Amino acid sequence: MSLQPLLVFDFDGVILDGMDEYWSSSRKACLSLLQGVLLPEQTPSRFRQLRPWVHHGWEMVLIAAFLQESDGPLQRLGVDAFAADYDQQLRAGLDRFGWKPSLLQDSLERVRRQAVSGDRAGWVALHRPFKGVQERLAGLEEEGVAWSVLTTKGRDFTDELLDAFQLRPVRLDGRESGPKPEVLLRLRREWALKGFVEDRRATLEVVLETPGLEGLKCFLADWGYLRPADREGLPEGLDLLSTSKFAAPLAIWP
Ligand SMILES: [Mg+2]
């Protein structure tokens, strides 16, 4: 029995741009944990600049907490030096505020649930599909290739957004499904995987080194939330996917 071809897509930064929602929800989650602090309603530029380093949603709540400090490491170091030491700064921040990732993730998802139930249209409006993505995904179906979503975002929220933008993947794996390399290994048993499109280079590098995922084509989405140096010196097996290549038939992708 031959397996059906499947192309797997990350969600945030590949299919949808939700920067203003990331900030809105992270800000509210942070304010629910730190009483009496001030954070702007407009998405701060330093939040945008740090978004390419984010792996899990809870990190954005911690970034909001860093932003309200008047003399914290983000203020003292500046964005570039802070980002260069990102993982260590996250650990130090969790210690300083006395928080665990699960507390931050729960707060973020509670705020999101309130937003969805209180004003679903307003919440959806904080997101927009990247240009041409909806059409391209529809085109894949015409090429006989199914597509799915693999994200660290909660499944319910991703499903709400897919539905709101009339996007219908054959399957959806959210953060509840486990780490991305493990999900890809499971998918590989059931589908002929044509590739994985993602905008977080570090994730793709882990995928490339995962036993059992050899030869899986990894594509770095050029239009997503990339760090300044992400496009340079890509390892073998990892290709930059420009918007023009993305628009072309899958057979002539890098
Ligand atoms: Mg992403």
mmCIF file of C-alpha atoms and ligand atoms in Angstrom:
data_model
loop_
_atom_site.group_PDB
_atom_site.id
_atom_site.type_symbol
_atom_site.label_atom_id
_atom_site.label_comp_id
_atom_site.label_asym_id
_atom_site.label_seq_id
_atom_site.Cartn_x
_atom_site.Cartn_y
_atom_site.Cartn_z
ATOM 1 C CA MET A 1 0.000 0.000 0.000
ATOM 2 C CA SER A 2 1.501 3.344 -0.964
ATOM 3 C CA LEU A 3 1.329 6.186 1.490
ATOM 4 C CA GLN A 4 -0.394 9.436 0.645
ATOM 5 C CA PRO A 5 1.885 12.499 0.275
ATOM 6 C CA LEU A 6 1.723 15.018 3.121
ATOM 7 C CA LEU A 7 3.372 18.403 3.616
ATOM 8 C CA VAL A 8 3.576 19.537 7.255
ATOM 9 C CA PHE A 9 3.358 23.191 8.285
ATOM 10 C CA ASP A 10 4.159 25.070 11.458
ATOM 11 C CA PHE A 11 1.389 27.554 12.249
ATOM 12 C CA ASP A 12 2.490 30.824 13.890
ATOM 13 C CA GLY A 13 4.892 32.642 11.608
ATOM 14 C CA VAL A 14 4.245 30.292 8.679
ATOM 15 C CA ILE A 15 0.496 30.230 8.058
ATOM 16 C CA LEU A 16 -0.676 33.035 10.317
ATOM 17 C CA ASP A 17 0.803 36.302 11.539
ATOM 18 C CA GLY A 18 -0.617 36.837 15.015
ATOM 19 C CA MET A 19 1.946 39.246 16.455
ATOM 20 C CA ASP A 20 -0.625 41.639 17.934
ATOM 21 C CA GLU A 21 -2.490 38.732 19.538
ATOM 22 C CA TYR A 22 0.719 37.300 20.994
ATOM 23 C CA TRP A 23 1.324 40.652 22.641
ATOM 24 C CA SER A 24 -2.292 41.264 23.685
ATOM 25 C CA SER A 25 -2.599 37.855 25.362
ATOM 26 C CA SER A 26 0.915 37.848 26.835
ATOM 27 C CA ARG A 27 0.384 41.330 28.254
ATOM 28 C CA LYS A 28 -2.922 40.366 29.893
ATOM 29 C CA ALA A 29 -1.463 37.125 31.253
ATOM 30 C CA CYS A 30 1.479 39.045 32.713
ATOM 31 C CA LEU A 31 -0.791 41.690 34.282
ATOM 32 C CA SER A 32 -2.848 38.912 35.903
ATOM 33 C CA LEU A 33 0.318 37.634 37.596
ATOM 34 C CA LEU A 34 1.972 40.955 38.490
ATOM 35 C CA GLN A 35 -0.454 43.390 40.070
ATOM 36 C CA GLY A 36 0.054 47.116 39.690
ATOM 37 C CA VAL A 37 2.544 47.102 36.837
ATOM 38 C CA LEU A 38 2.192 48.954 33.556
ATOM 39 C CA LEU A 39 2.513 47.597 30.038
ATOM 40 C CA PRO A 40 1.551 49.398 26.799
ATOM 41 C CA GLU A 41 -1.425 48.201 24.768
ATOM 42 C CA GLN A 42 0.458 48.643 21.498
ATOM 43 C CA THR A 43 2.824 45.809 20.611
ATOM 44 C CA PRO A 44 6.300 46.996 21.738
ATOM 45 C CA SER A 45 9.085 46.801 19.165
ATOM 46 C CA ARG A 46 11.284 44.843 21.593
ATOM 47 C CA PHE A 47 8.552 42.192 21.859
ATOM 48 C CA ARG A 48 8.501 41.915 18.050
ATOM 49 C CA GLN A 49 12.276 41.712 17.960
ATOM 50 C CA LEU A 50 12.390 38.896 20.526
ATOM 51 C CA ARG A 51 9.532 36.849 19.013
ATOM 52 C CA PRO A 52 11.887 34.878 16.688
ATOM 53 C CA TRP A 53 13.566 33.348 19.748
ATOM 54 C CA VAL A 54 10.306 32.101 21.264
ATOM 55 C CA HIS A 55 9.744 28.350 21.269
ATOM 56 C CA HIS A 56 6.773 27.928 23.635
ATOM 57 C CA GLY A 57 3.908 30.354 24.285
ATOM 58 C CA TRP A 58 4.753 30.818 27.980
ATOM 59 C CA GLU A 59 8.039 32.486 27.050
ATOM 60 C CA MET A 60 6.081 35.438 25.671
ATOM 61 C CA VAL A 61 4.458 36.045 29.075
ATOM 62 C CA LEU A 62 7.912 36.114 30.625
ATOM 63 C CA ILE A 63 9.100 38.555 27.940
ATOM 64 C CA ALA A 64 6.177 40.806 28.895
ATOM 65 C CA ALA A 65 7.395 40.629 32.503
ATOM 66 C CA PHE A 66 10.905 41.576 31.382
ATOM 67 C CA LEU A 67 9.475 44.536 29.472
ATOM 68 C CA GLN A 68 7.765 46.043 32.537
ATOM 69 C CA GLU A 69 11.012 46.086 34.532
ATOM 70 C CA SER A 70 12.676 49.498 34.670
ATOM 71 C CA ASP A 71 16.171 48.185 35.296
ATOM 72 C CA GLY A 72 16.034 44.497 34.372
ATOM 73 C CA PRO A 73 18.417 42.582 32.102
ATOM 74 C CA LEU A 74 16.489 43.518 28.960
ATOM 75 C CA GLN A 75 16.894 47.219 29.779
ATOM 76 C CA ARG A 76 20.529 46.887 30.850
ATOM 77 C CA LEU A 77 21.698 44.594 28.030
ATOM 78 C CA GLY A 78 19.515 45.749 25.155
ATOM 79 C CA VAL A 79 17.685 43.372 22.825
ATOM 80 C CA ASP A 80 20.689 41.946 20.959
ATOM 81 C CA ALA A 81 22.761 40.946 23.986
ATOM 82 C CA PHE A 82 19.640 39.714 25.784
ATOM 83 C CA ALA A 83 18.667 37.556 22.796
ATOM 84 C CA ALA A 84 22.219 36.173 22.500
ATOM 85 C CA ASP A 85 21.774 34.844 26.053
ATOM 86 C CA TYR A 86 18.080 33.995 25.642
ATOM 87 C CA ASP A 87 17.844 30.565 27.301
ATOM 88 C CA GLN A 88 19.849 31.633 30.342
ATOM 89 C CA GLN A 89 17.824 34.845 30.657
ATOM 90 C CA LEU A 90 14.601 32.789 30.628
ATOM 91 C CA ARG A 91 15.867 30.550 33.428
ATOM 92 C CA ALA A 92 17.041 33.532 35.487
ATOM 93 C CA GLY A 93 13.707 35.288 34.886
ATOM 94 C CA LEU A 94 11.680 32.277 36.057
ATOM 95 C CA ASP A 95 13.789 32.228 39.252
ATOM 96 C CA ARG A 96 13.525 35.964 39.832
ATOM 97 C CA PHE A 97 9.739 36.062 39.458
ATOM 98 C CA GLY A 98 9.261 32.696 41.185
ATOM 99 C CA TRP A 99 7.354 31.251 38.218
ATOM 100 C CA LYS A 100 7.146 27.891 36.499
ATOM 101 C CA PRO A 101 6.497 27.549 32.745
ATOM 102 C CA SER A 102 3.208 25.744 33.476
ATOM 103 C CA LEU A 103 1.893 28.750 35.440
ATOM 104 C CA LEU A 104 2.698 31.076 32.547
ATOM 105 C CA GLN A 105 1.249 28.706 29.941
ATOM 106 C CA ASP A 106 -1.953 28.270 31.982
ATOM 107 C CA SER A 107 -2.298 32.052 32.382
ATOM 108 C CA LEU A 108 -1.791 32.600 28.660
ATOM 109 C CA GLU A 109 -4.380 29.994 27.736
ATOM 110 C CA ARG A 110 -6.885 31.311 30.312
ATOM 111 C CA VAL A 111 -6.593 34.804 28.830
ATOM 112 C CA ARG A 112 -7.007 33.366 25.340
ATOM 113 C CA ARG A 113 -10.066 31.370 26.332
ATOM 114 C CA GLN A 114 -11.606 34.544 27.788
ATOM 115 C CA ALA A 115 -10.831 36.426 24.576
ATOM 116 C CA VAL A 116 -12.351 33.714 22.379
ATOM 117 C CA SER A 117 -15.512 33.370 24.466
ATOM 118 C CA GLY A 118 -15.904 37.131 25.071
ATOM 119 C CA ASP A 119 -15.198 38.509 21.593
ATOM 120 C CA ARG A 120 -14.275 35.795 19.113
ATOM 121 C CA ALA A 121 -14.390 38.126 16.088
ATOM 122 C CA GLY A 122 -12.164 40.675 17.825
ATOM 123 C CA TRP A 123 -9.705 37.952 18.799
ATOM 124 C CA VAL A 124 -9.598 36.502 15.279
ATOM 125 C CA ALA A 125 -9.075 40.008 13.861
ATOM 126 C CA LEU A 126 -5.735 40.221 15.661
ATOM 127 C CA HIS A 127 -4.461 37.551 13.236
ATOM 128 C CA ARG A 128 -4.000 37.483 9.492
ATOM 129 C CA PRO A 129 -2.809 34.758 7.126
ATOM 130 C CA PHE A 130 0.476 35.568 5.412
ATOM 131 C CA LYS A 131 -0.029 36.807 1.861
ATOM 132 C CA GLY A 132 -0.771 34.030 -0.615
ATOM 133 C CA VAL A 133 -0.826 31.237 1.962
ATOM 134 C CA GLN A 134 -4.526 30.424 1.744
ATOM 135 C CA GLU A 135 -4.367 30.160 -2.053
ATOM 136 C CA ARG A 136 -1.177 28.096 -1.960
ATOM 137 C CA LEU A 137 -2.587 25.593 0.503
ATOM 138 C CA ALA A 138 -5.646 25.181 -1.696
ATOM 139 C CA GLY A 139 -3.268 24.638 -4.641
ATOM 140 C CA LEU A 140 -1.490 21.808 -2.824
ATOM 141 C CA GLU A 141 -4.715 19.887 -2.689
ATOM 142 C CA GLU A 142 -4.935 20.253 -6.464
ATOM 143 C CA GLU A 143 -1.385 18.840 -6.738
ATOM 144 C CA GLY A 144 -2.583 15.767 -4.867
ATOM 145 C CA VAL A 145 -0.644 16.627 -1.717
ATOM 146 C CA ALA A 146 -2.393 16.755 1.639
ATOM 147 C CA TRP A 147 -1.226 19.272 4.271
ATOM 148 C CA SER A 148 -1.260 19.288 8.036
ATOM 149 C CA VAL A 149 -0.413 21.638 10.894
ATOM 150 C CA LEU A 150 2.171 20.943 13.583
ATOM 151 C CA THR A 151 2.439 23.672 16.218
ATOM 152 C CA THR A 152 3.446 24.310 19.830
ATOM 153 C CA LYS A 153 0.239 26.357 20.197
ATOM 154 C CA GLY A 154 -2.734 24.793 21.953
ATOM 155 C CA ARG A 155 -4.859 22.689 19.630
ATOM 156 C CA ASP A 156 -8.163 24.415 20.422
ATOM 157 C CA PHE A 157 -6.871 27.903 19.618
ATOM 158 C CA THR A 158 -5.227 26.732 16.422
ATOM 159 C CA ASP A 159 -8.437 24.998 15.392
ATOM 160 C CA GLU A 160 -10.461 28.190 16.044
ATOM 161 C CA LEU A 161 -8.151 30.156 13.770
ATOM 162 C CA LEU A 162 -8.016 27.550 11.017
ATOM 163 C CA ASP A 163 -11.789 27.493 11.040
ATOM 164 C CA ALA A 164 -12.046 31.305 11.048
ATOM 165 C CA PHE A 165 -9.869 31.516 7.917
ATOM 166 C CA GLN A 166 -11.507 28.499 6.227
ATOM 167 C CA LEU A 167 -8.298 26.483 6.275
ATOM 168 C CA ARG A 168 -8.851 22.737 6.402
ATOM 169 C CA PRO A 169 -5.737 20.625 7.039
ATOM 170 C CA VAL A 170 -6.088 16.840 7.003
ATOM 171 C CA ARG A 171 -4.795 16.822 10.563
ATOM 172 C CA LEU A 172 -3.770 19.169 13.339
ATOM 173 C CA ASP A 173 -1.138 18.475 15.978
ATOM 174 C CA GLY A 174 -0.965 21.059 18.760
ATOM 175 C CA ARG A 175 1.318 21.259 21.792
ATOM 176 C CA GLU A 176 -0.677 18.420 23.357
ATOM 177 C CA SER A 177 0.725 16.031 20.714
ATOM 178 C CA GLY A 178 4.278 16.361 22.077
ATOM 179 C CA PRO A 179 7.603 17.607 20.667
ATOM 180 C CA LYS A 180 7.652 18.209 16.929
ATOM 181 C CA PRO A 181 10.322 15.578 16.074
ATOM 182 C CA GLU A 182 8.275 12.886 17.857
ATOM 183 C CA VAL A 183 5.120 13.869 16.005
ATOM 184 C CA LEU A 184 6.992 13.820 12.685
ATOM 185 C CA LEU A 185 8.257 10.314 13.452
ATOM 186 C CA ARG A 186 4.683 9.166 14.034
ATOM 187 C CA LEU A 187 3.458 10.913 10.888
ATOM 188 C CA ARG A 188 6.199 9.281 8.845
ATOM 189 C CA ARG A 189 4.729 5.864 9.563
ATOM 190 C CA GLU A 190 1.371 6.840 8.091
ATOM 191 C CA TRP A 191 2.220 9.310 5.343
ATOM 192 C CA ALA A 192 4.783 9.920 2.609
ATOM 193 C CA LEU A 193 6.195 13.117 4.128
ATOM 194 C CA LYS A 194 7.099 15.666 1.457
ATOM 195 C CA GLY A 195 8.625 18.113 3.917
ATOM 196 C CA PHE A 196 8.237 20.286 6.992
ATOM 197 C CA VAL A 197 7.860 24.071 6.677
ATOM 198 C CA GLU A 198 8.770 25.972 9.840
ATOM 199 C CA ASP A 199 10.124 29.427 10.722
ATOM 200 C CA ARG A 200 12.150 28.447 13.795
ATOM 201 C CA ARG A 201 15.545 27.331 12.566
ATOM 202 C CA ALA A 202 16.503 25.720 15.886
ATOM 203 C CA THR A 203 13.494 23.391 15.591
ATOM 204 C CA LEU A 204 14.459 22.393 12.053
ATOM 205 C CA GLU A 205 18.018 21.696 13.177
ATOM 206 C CA VAL A 206 16.752 19.321 15.857
ATOM 207 C CA VAL A 207 14.500 17.615 13.302
ATOM 208 C CA LEU A 208 17.454 17.142 10.926
ATOM 209 C CA GLU A 209 19.423 15.398 13.659
ATOM 210 C CA THR A 210 16.599 13.151 14.826
ATOM 211 C CA PRO A 211 17.210 9.452 14.067
ATOM 212 C CA GLY A 212 14.405 8.197 11.860
ATOM 213 C CA LEU A 213 13.833 11.559 10.207
ATOM 214 C CA GLU A 214 16.808 11.276 7.856
ATOM 215 C CA GLY A 215 16.128 12.699 4.454
ATOM 216 C CA LEU A 216 13.047 14.638 5.530
ATOM 217 C CA LYS A 217 13.086 17.902 3.600
ATOM 218 C CA CYS A 218 13.166 20.848 5.967
ATOM 219 C CA PHE A 219 12.152 24.294 4.771
ATOM 220 C CA LEU A 220 12.789 27.548 6.624
ATOM 221 C CA ALA A 221 9.920 29.917 5.822
ATOM 222 C CA ASP A 222 11.562 33.139 4.713
ATOM 223 C CA TRP A 223 8.430 35.208 5.501
ATOM 224 C CA GLY A 224 8.178 34.126 9.142
ATOM 225 C CA TYR A 225 9.681 35.270 12.431
ATOM 226 C CA LEU A 226 13.357 34.772 11.644
ATOM 227 C CA ARG A 227 16.401 35.838 13.644
ATOM 228 C CA PRO A 228 18.781 38.157 11.778
ATOM 229 C CA ALA A 229 21.368 35.423 11.055
ATOM 230 C CA ASP A 230 18.930 32.567 10.361
ATOM 231 C CA ARG A 231 19.231 32.730 6.570
ATOM 232 C CA GLU A 232 23.009 32.371 6.593
ATOM 233 C CA GLY A 233 25.047 29.157 6.400
ATOM 234 C CA LEU A 234 22.130 26.748 6.401
ATOM 235 C CA PRO A 235 23.142 23.107 6.998
ATOM 236 C CA GLU A 236 22.619 20.449 4.359
ATOM 237 C CA GLY A 237 19.022 19.319 4.205
ATOM 238 C CA LEU A 238 17.678 22.701 5.298
ATOM 239 C CA ASP A 239 16.585 25.109 2.587
ATOM 240 C CA LEU A 240 15.295 28.631 2.724
ATOM 241 C CA LEU A 241 11.811 28.761 1.233
ATOM 242 C CA SER A 242 11.114 32.124 -0.393
ATOM 243 C CA THR A 243 7.570 33.279 -1.032
ATOM 244 C CA SER A 244 8.125 32.851 -4.779
ATOM 245 C CA LYS A 245 9.344 29.241 -4.383
ATOM 246 C CA PHE A 246 6.461 28.569 -2.028
ATOM 247 C CA ALA A 247 4.061 29.766 -4.713
ATOM 248 C CA ALA A 248 5.648 27.445 -7.319
ATOM 249 C CA PRO A 249 4.632 23.786 -7.779
ATOM 250 C CA LEU A 250 5.980 21.545 -5.026
ATOM 251 C CA ALA A 251 7.988 19.533 -7.583
ATOM 252 C CA ILE A 252 10.370 22.482 -8.162
ATOM 253 C CA TRP A 253 10.917 23.543 -4.542
ATOM 254 C CA PRO A 254 14.621 23.652 -3.533
HETATM 255 MG MG MG B 1 6.580 29.412 13.964
#
